[in-house]
Tab-separated table of C-alpha atoms and ligand atoms in Angstrom:
chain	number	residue	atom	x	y	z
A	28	UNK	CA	-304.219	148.988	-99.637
A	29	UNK	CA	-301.718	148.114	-96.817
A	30	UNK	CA	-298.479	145.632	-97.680
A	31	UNK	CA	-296.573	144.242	-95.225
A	32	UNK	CA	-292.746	143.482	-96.861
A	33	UNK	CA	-290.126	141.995	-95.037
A	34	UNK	CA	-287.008	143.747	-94.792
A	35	UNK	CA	-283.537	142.398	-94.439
A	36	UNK	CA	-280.541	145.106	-94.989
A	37	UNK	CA	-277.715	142.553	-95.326
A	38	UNK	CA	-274.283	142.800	-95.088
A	39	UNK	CA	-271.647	145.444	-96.081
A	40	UNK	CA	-273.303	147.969	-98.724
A	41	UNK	CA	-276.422	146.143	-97.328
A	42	UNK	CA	-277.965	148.995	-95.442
A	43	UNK	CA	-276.928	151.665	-97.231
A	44	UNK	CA	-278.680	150.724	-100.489
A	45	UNK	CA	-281.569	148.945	-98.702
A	46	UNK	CA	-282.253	152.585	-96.523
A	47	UNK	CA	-281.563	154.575	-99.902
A	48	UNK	CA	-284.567	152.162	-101.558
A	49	UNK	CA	-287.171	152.532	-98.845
A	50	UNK	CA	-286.879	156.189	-98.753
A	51	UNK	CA	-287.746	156.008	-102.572
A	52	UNK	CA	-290.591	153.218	-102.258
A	53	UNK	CA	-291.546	154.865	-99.315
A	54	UNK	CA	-292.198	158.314	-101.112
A	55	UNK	CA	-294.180	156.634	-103.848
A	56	UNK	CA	-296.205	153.918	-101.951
A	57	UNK	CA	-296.195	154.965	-98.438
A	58	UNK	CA	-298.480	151.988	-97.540
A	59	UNK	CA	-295.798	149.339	-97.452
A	60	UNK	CA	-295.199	148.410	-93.747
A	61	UNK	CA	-291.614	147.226	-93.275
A	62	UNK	CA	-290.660	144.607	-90.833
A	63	UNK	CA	-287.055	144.769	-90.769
A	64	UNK	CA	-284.866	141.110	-89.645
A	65	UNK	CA	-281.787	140.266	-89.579
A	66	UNK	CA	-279.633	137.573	-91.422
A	67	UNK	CA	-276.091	137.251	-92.754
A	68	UNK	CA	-272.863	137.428	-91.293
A	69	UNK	CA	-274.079	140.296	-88.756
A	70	UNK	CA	-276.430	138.210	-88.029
A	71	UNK	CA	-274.625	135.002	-87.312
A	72	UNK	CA	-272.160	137.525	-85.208
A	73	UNK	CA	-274.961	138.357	-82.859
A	74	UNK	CA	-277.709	135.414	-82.954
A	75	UNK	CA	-275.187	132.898	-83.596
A	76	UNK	CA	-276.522	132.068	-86.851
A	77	UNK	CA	-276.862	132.991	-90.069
A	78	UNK	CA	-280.159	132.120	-90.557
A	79	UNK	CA	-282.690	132.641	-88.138
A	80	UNK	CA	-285.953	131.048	-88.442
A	81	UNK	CA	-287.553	134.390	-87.644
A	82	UNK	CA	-286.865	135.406	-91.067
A	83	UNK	CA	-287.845	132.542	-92.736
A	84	UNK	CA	-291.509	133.290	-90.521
A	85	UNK	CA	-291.626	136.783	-91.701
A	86	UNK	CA	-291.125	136.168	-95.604
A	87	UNK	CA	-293.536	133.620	-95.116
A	88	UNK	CA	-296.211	135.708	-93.446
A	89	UNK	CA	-295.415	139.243	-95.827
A	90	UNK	CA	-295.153	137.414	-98.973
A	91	UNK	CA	-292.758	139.855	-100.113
A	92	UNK	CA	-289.534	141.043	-99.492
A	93	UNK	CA	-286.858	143.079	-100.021
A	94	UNK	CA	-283.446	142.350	-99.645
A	95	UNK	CA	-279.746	143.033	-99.298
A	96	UNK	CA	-276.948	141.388	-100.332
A	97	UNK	CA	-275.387	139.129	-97.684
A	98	UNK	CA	-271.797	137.978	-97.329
A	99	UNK	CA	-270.736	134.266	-97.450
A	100	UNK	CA	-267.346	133.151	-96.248
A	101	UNK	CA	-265.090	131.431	-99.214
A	102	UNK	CA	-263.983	128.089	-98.388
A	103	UNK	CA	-265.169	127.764	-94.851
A	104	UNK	CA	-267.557	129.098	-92.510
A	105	UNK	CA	-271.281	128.825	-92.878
A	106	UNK	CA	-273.078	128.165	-95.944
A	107	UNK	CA	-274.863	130.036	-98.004
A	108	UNK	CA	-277.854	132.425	-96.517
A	109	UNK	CA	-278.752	133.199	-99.858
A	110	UNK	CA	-278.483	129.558	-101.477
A	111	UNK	CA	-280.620	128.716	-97.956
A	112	UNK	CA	-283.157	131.424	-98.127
A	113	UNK	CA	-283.779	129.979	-101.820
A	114	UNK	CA	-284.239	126.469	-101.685
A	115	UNK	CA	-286.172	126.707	-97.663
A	116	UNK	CA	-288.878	129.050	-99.422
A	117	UNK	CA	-288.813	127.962	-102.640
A	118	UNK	CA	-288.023	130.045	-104.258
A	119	UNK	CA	-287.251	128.661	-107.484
A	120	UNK	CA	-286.994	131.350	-109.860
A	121	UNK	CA	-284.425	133.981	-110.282
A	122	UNK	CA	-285.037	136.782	-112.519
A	123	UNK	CA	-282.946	139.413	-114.003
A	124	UNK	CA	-283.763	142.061	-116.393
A	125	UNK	CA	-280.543	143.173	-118.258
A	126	UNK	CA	-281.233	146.238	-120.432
A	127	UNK	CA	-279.587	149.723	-121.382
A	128	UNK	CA	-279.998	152.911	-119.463
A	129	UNK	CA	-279.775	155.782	-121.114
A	130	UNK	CA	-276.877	157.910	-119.999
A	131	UNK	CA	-274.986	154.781	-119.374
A	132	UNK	CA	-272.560	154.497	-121.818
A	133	UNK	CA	-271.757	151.143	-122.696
A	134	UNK	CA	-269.922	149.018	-125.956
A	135	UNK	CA	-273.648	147.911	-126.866
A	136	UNK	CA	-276.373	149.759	-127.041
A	137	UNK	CA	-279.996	147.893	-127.531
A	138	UNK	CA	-279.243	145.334	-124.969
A	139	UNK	CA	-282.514	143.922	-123.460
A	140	UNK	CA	-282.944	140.524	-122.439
A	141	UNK	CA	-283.714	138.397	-119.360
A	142	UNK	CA	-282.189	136.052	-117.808
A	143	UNK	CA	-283.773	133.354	-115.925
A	144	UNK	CA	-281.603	130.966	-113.607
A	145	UNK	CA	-283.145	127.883	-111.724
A	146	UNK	CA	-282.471	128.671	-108.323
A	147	UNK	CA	-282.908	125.742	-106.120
A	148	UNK	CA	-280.538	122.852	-107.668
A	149	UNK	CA	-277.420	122.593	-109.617
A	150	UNK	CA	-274.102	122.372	-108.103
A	151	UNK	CA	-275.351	125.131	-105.764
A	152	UNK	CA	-277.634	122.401	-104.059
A	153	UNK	CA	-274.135	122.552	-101.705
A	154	UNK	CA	-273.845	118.687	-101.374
A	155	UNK	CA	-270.431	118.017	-101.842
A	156	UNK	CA	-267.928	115.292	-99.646
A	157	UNK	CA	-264.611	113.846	-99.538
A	158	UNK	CA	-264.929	110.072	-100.461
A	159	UNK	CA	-261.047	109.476	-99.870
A	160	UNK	CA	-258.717	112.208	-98.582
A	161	UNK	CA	-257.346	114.392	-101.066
A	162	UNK	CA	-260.741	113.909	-103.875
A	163	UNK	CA	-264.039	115.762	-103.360
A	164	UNK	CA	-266.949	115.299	-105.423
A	165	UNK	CA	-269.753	118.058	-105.320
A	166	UNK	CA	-272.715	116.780	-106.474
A	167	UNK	CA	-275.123	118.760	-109.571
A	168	UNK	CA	-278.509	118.245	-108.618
A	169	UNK	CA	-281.056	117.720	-111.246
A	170	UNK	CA	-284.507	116.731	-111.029
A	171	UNK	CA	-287.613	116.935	-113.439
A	172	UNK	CA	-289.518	118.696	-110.909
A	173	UNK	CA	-286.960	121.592	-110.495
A	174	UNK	CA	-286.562	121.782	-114.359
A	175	UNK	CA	-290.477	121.394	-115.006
A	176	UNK	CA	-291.925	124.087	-112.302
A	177	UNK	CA	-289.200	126.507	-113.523
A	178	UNK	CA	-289.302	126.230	-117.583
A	179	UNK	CA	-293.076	126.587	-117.479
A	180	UNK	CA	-292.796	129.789	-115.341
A	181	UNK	CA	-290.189	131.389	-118.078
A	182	UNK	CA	-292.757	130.523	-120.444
A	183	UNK	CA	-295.620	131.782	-118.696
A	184	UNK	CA	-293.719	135.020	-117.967
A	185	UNK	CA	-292.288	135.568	-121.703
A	186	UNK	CA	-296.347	134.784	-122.642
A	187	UNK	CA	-297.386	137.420	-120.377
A	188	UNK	CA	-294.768	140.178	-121.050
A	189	UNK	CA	-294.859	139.565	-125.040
A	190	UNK	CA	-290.994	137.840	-125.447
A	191	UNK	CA	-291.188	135.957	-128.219
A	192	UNK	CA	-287.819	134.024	-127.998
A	193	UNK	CA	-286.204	131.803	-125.891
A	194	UNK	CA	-282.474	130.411	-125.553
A	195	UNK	CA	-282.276	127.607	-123.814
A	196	UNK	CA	-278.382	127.579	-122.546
A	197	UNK	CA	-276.986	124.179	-121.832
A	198	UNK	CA	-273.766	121.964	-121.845
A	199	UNK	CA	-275.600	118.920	-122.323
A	200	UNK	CA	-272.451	118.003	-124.670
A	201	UNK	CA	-270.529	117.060	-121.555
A	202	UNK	CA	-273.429	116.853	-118.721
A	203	UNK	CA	-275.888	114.503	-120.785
A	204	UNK	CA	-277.801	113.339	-117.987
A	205	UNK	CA	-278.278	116.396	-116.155
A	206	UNK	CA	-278.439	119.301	-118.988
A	207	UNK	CA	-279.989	116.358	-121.187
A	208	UNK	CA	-283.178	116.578	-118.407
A	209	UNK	CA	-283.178	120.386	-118.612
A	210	UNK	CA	-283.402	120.062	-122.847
A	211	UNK	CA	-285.664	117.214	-122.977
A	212	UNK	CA	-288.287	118.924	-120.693
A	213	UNK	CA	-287.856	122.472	-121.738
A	214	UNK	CA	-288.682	121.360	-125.038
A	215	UNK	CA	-291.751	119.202	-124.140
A	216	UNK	CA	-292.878	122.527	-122.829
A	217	UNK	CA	-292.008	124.526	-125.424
A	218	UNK	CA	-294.607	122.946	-127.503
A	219	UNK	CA	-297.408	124.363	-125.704
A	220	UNK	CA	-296.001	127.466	-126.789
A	221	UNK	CA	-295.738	127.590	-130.555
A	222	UNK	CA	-295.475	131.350	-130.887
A	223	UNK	CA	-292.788	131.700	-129.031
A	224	UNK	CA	-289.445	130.701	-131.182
A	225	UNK	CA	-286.971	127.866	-128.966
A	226	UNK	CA	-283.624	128.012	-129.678
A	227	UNK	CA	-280.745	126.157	-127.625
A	228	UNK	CA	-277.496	126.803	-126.832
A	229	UNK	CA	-274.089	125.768	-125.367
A	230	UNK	CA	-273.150	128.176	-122.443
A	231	UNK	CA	-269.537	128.646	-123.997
A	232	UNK	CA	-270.776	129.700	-127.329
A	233	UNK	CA	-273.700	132.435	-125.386
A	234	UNK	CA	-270.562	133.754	-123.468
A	235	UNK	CA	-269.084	134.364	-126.850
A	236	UNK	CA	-271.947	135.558	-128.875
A	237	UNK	CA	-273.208	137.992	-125.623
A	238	UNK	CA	-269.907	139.856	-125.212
A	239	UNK	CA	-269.637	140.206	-129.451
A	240	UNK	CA	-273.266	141.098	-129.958
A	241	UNK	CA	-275.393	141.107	-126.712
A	242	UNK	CA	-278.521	142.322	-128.871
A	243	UNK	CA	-279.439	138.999	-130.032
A	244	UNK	CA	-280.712	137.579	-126.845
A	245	UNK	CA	-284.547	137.971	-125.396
A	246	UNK	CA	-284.714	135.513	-123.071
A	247	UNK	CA	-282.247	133.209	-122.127
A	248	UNK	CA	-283.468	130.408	-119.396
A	249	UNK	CA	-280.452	128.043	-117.914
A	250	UNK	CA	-279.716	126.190	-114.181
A	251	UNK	CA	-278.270	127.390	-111.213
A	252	UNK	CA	-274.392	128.193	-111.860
A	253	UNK	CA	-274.318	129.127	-115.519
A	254	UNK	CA	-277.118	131.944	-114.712
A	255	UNK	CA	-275.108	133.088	-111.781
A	256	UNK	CA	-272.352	133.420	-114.506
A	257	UNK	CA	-274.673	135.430	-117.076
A	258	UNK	CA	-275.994	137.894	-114.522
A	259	UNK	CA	-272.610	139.009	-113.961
A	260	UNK	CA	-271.848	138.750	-117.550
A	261	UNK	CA	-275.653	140.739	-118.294
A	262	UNK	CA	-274.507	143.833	-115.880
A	263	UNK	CA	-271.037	144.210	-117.228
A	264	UNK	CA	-272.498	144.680	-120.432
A	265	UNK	CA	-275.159	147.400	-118.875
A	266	UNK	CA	-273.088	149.478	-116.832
A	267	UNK	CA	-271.971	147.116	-114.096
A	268	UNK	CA	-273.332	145.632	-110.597
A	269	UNK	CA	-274.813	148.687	-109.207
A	270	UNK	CA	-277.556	148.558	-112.148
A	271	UNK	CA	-278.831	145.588	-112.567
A	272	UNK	CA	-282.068	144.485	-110.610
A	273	UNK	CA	-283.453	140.614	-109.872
A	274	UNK	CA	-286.657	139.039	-108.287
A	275	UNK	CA	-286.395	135.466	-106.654
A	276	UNK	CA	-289.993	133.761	-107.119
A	277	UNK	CA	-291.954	130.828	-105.291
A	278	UNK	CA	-295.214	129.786	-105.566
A	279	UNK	CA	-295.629	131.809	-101.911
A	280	UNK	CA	-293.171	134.324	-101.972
A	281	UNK	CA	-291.020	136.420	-103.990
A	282	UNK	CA	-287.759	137.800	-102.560
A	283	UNK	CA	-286.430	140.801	-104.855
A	284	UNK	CA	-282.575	141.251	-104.445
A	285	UNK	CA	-279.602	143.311	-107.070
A	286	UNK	CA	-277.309	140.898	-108.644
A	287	UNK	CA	-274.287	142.175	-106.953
A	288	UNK	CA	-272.714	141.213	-103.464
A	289	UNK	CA	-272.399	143.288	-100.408
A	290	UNK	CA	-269.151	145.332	-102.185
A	291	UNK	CA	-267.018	145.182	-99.193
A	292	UNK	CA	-264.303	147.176	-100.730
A	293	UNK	CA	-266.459	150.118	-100.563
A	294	UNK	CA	-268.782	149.335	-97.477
A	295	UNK	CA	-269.856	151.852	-95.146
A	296	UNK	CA	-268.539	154.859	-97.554
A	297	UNK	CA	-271.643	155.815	-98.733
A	298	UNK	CA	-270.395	155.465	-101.938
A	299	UNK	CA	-272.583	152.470	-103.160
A	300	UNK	CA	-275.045	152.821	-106.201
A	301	UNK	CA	-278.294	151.999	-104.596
A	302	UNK	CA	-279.706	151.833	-108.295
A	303	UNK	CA	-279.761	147.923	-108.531
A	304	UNK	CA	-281.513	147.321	-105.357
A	305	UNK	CA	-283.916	150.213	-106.292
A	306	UNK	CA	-284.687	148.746	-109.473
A	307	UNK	CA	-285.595	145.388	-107.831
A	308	UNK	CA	-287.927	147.166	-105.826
A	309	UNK	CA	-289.415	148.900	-108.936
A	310	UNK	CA	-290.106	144.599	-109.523
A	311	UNK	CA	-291.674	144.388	-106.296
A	312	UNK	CA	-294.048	147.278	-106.869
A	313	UNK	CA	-295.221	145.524	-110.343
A	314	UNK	CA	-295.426	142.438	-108.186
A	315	UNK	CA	-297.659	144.233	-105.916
A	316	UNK	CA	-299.637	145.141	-108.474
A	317	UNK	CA	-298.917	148.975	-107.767
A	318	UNK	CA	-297.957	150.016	-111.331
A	319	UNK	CA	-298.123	153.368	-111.229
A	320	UNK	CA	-295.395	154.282	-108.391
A	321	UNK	CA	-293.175	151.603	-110.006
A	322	UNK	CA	-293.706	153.401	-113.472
A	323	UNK	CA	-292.804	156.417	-111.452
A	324	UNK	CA	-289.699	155.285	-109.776
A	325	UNK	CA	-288.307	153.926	-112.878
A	326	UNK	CA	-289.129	157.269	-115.133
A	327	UNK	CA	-287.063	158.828	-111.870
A	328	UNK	CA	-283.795	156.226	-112.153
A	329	UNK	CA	-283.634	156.935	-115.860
A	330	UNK	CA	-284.196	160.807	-115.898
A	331	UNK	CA	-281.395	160.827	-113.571
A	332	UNK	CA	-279.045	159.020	-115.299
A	333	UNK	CA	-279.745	160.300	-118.199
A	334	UNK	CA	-279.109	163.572	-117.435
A	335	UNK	CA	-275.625	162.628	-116.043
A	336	UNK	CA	-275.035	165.218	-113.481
A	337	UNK	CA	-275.675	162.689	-110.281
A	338	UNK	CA	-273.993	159.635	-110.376
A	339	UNK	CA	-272.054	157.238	-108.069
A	340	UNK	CA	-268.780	156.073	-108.523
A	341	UNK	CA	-269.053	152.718	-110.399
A	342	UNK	CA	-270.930	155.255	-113.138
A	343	UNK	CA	-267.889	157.119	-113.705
A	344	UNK	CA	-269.263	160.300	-111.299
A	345	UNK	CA	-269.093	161.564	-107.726
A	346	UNK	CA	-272.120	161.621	-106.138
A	347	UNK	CA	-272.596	159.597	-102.051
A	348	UNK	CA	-275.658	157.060	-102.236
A	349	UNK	CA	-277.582	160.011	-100.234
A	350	UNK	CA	-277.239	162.633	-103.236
A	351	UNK	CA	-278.090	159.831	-105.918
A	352	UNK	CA	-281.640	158.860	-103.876
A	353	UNK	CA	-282.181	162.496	-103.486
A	354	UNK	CA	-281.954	163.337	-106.772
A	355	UNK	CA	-283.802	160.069	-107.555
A	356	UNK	CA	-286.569	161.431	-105.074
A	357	UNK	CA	-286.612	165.232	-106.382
A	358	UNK	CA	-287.757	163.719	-110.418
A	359	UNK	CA	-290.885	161.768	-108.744
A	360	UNK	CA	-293.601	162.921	-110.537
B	414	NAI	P1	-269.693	142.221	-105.153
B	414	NAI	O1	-270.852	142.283	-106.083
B	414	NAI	O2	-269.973	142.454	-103.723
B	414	NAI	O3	-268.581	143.274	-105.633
B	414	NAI	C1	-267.906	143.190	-106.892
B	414	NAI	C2	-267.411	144.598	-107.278
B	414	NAI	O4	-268.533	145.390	-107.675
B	414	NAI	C3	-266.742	145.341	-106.129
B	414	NAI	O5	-265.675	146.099	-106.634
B	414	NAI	C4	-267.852	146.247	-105.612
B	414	NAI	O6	-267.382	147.441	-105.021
B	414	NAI	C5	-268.646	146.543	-106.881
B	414	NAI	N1	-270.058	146.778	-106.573
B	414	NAI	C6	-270.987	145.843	-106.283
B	414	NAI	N2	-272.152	146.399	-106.027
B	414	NAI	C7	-271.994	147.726	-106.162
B	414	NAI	C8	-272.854	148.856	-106.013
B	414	NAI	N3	-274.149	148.709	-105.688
B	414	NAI	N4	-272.348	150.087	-106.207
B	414	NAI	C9	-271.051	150.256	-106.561
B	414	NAI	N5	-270.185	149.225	-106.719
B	414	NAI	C10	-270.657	147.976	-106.513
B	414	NAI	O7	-269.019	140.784	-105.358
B	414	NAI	P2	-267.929	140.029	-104.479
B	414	NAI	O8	-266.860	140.968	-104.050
B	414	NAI	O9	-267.570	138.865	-105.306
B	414	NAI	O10	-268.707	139.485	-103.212
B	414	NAI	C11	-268.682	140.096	-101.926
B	414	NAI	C12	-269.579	139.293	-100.992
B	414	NAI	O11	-270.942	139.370	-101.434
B	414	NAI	C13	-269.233	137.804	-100.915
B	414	NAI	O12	-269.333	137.400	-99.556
B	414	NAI	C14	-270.309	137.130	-101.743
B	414	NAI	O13	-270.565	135.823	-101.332
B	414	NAI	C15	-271.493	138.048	-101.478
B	414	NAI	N6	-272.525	138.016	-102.514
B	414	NAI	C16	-273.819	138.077	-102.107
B	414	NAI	C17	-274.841	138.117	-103.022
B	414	NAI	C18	-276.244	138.198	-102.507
B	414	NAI	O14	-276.461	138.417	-101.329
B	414	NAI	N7	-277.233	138.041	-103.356
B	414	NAI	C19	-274.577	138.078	-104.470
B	414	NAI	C20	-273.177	138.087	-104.800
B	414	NAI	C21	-272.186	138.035	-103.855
């Protein structure tokens, strides 16, 4: 079967780990055709935006894609591409698997859970304004659609893929009407699913309780800026940024990106761990339906690091991007 995938390197570490990935996928299911587009600050350098609609058309069209991290300027500039990309395809799940690798030594072992952050609302809805000089509001956008679309996909996915519990992480303490909404439907939900135990939980106390004992948590479902928080939080306790995978999902498309940004301390060294973005690719393979090669690339990530002799930097070794996907390449079965 032929897949078309759209393709969009990004900015800084972008195309390094986004060339390292397709030569893996590649190897494994050479049937993925890749149309490659451009967005992000390179982009808005040479189109003039950011954004074009070109690559809006071609996620739309492939259904998939695969992508890397893009910069955003702090404090001025353009918005968002990624925040854009999101809410203009609706893509209104994010997904990020935060477990242990073996060979990656780490305070916790054990740690496996998911995190699930609603991607289209929240403060990062971007709507903020200056009423009077010198006060700015930015708005936290909550609605019961958002909340209802997204809770009932984390509990269709823990049905599917056997988690049994859920932490619903709030601050509904300070933001009653807005966190309130999130509770008050997540648990209307939850009901339909009486096997699976519902907890909830204020985000200051899951910061606490993740960094003491991380092994508690299976799934843990929250809005848009605390789960940007607790992906960062989920990969420092795994081995850091350059491990730990994500998926955005719509009811259309799915957009699979790593966690971390486009590193521009170390871009264009060859020194980036293309192990994130691979992994997310490993999700679009199961997406795909094409089990076997992502069974195959992931046996291949965790031989590897297991065995400890080829790592990047941020892993404590000294292998380039190129020797890690070669060695990555040389344990497909
Ligand atoms: P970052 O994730 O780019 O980097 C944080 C630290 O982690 C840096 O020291 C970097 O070298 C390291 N790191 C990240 N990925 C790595 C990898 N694969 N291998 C080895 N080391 C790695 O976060 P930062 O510096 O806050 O953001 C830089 C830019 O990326 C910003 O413009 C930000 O807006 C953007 N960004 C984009 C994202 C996306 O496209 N999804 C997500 C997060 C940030």
């Amino acid at each position: 079967m032929e897949y078309g995938a759209t393709l969009i390197p990004g900015d800084g570490i972008g195309p390094e780990v986004t060339e390292a990935t397709v030569r893996v996928l590649e190897a494994v299911c050479p049937s993925i055709r890749w149309e490659r587009v451009e967005a992000g600050a390179g982009a808005f350098e040479k189109l003039g935006t950011p954004l074009p609609q070109s690559v809006i058309d071609s996620v739309k069209r492939n259904r998939i894609a695969l992508k890397g991290p893009l910069t955003t300027p702090v404090g001025k500039g353009f918005s968002s591409v990624n925040v854009a990309l999101r809410k203009a395809l609706e893509l209104y799940v994010s997904l990020r698997p935060v477990d242990n690798l073996s060979g990656v030594k780490t305070r916790h072992d054990n740690v496996d859970f998911v995190v699930f952050r609603e991607n289209t609302e929240g403060l990062y809805a971007g709507i903020e304004h200056e009423p009077v000089p010198g006060v700015i509001e930015s708005l936290r956008v909550s609605t019961e659609k958002a909340w209802r679309r997204f809770v009932r996909y984390a509990y269709e996915w823990c049905r599917y893929n056997g988690r049994r519990r859920i932490h619903l992480v709030h601050k509904a303490s300070i933001m009653k009407l807005s966190d309130g909404l999130f509770l008050e439907v997540a648990r209307e939900i939850a009901t339909d699913y009486p096997y699976i135990e519902t907890n909830d939980i204020l985000v200051d106390k899951l910061f606490m309780d993740m960094v003491l004992d991380p092994t508690q948590f299976d799934v843990v479902i929250m809005g848009n800026l605390f789960g940007d928080l607790v992906s960062d939080l989920g990969a420092g306790l795994v081995g850091g940024l350059g491990v730990v995978p994500g998926a955005n999902i719509g009811d259309n498309c799915a957009i699979f990106e790593a966690v971390h940004g486009s590193a521009p301390d170390i871009a264009g060294k060859g020194l980036a761990n293309p192990i994130a973005l691979l992994r997310s690719g490993v999700m679009m393979l199961e997406h795909i339906g094409e089990r076997a090669a992502a069974a195959n690339v992931d046996q291949a990530i965790r031989s590897v690091l297991e065995r400890g002799e080829v790592r990047t930097g941020d892993l404590g070794g000294r292998a380039t991007t190129r020797q890690i996907t070669d060695a990555i390449i040389a344990e497909l079965s």
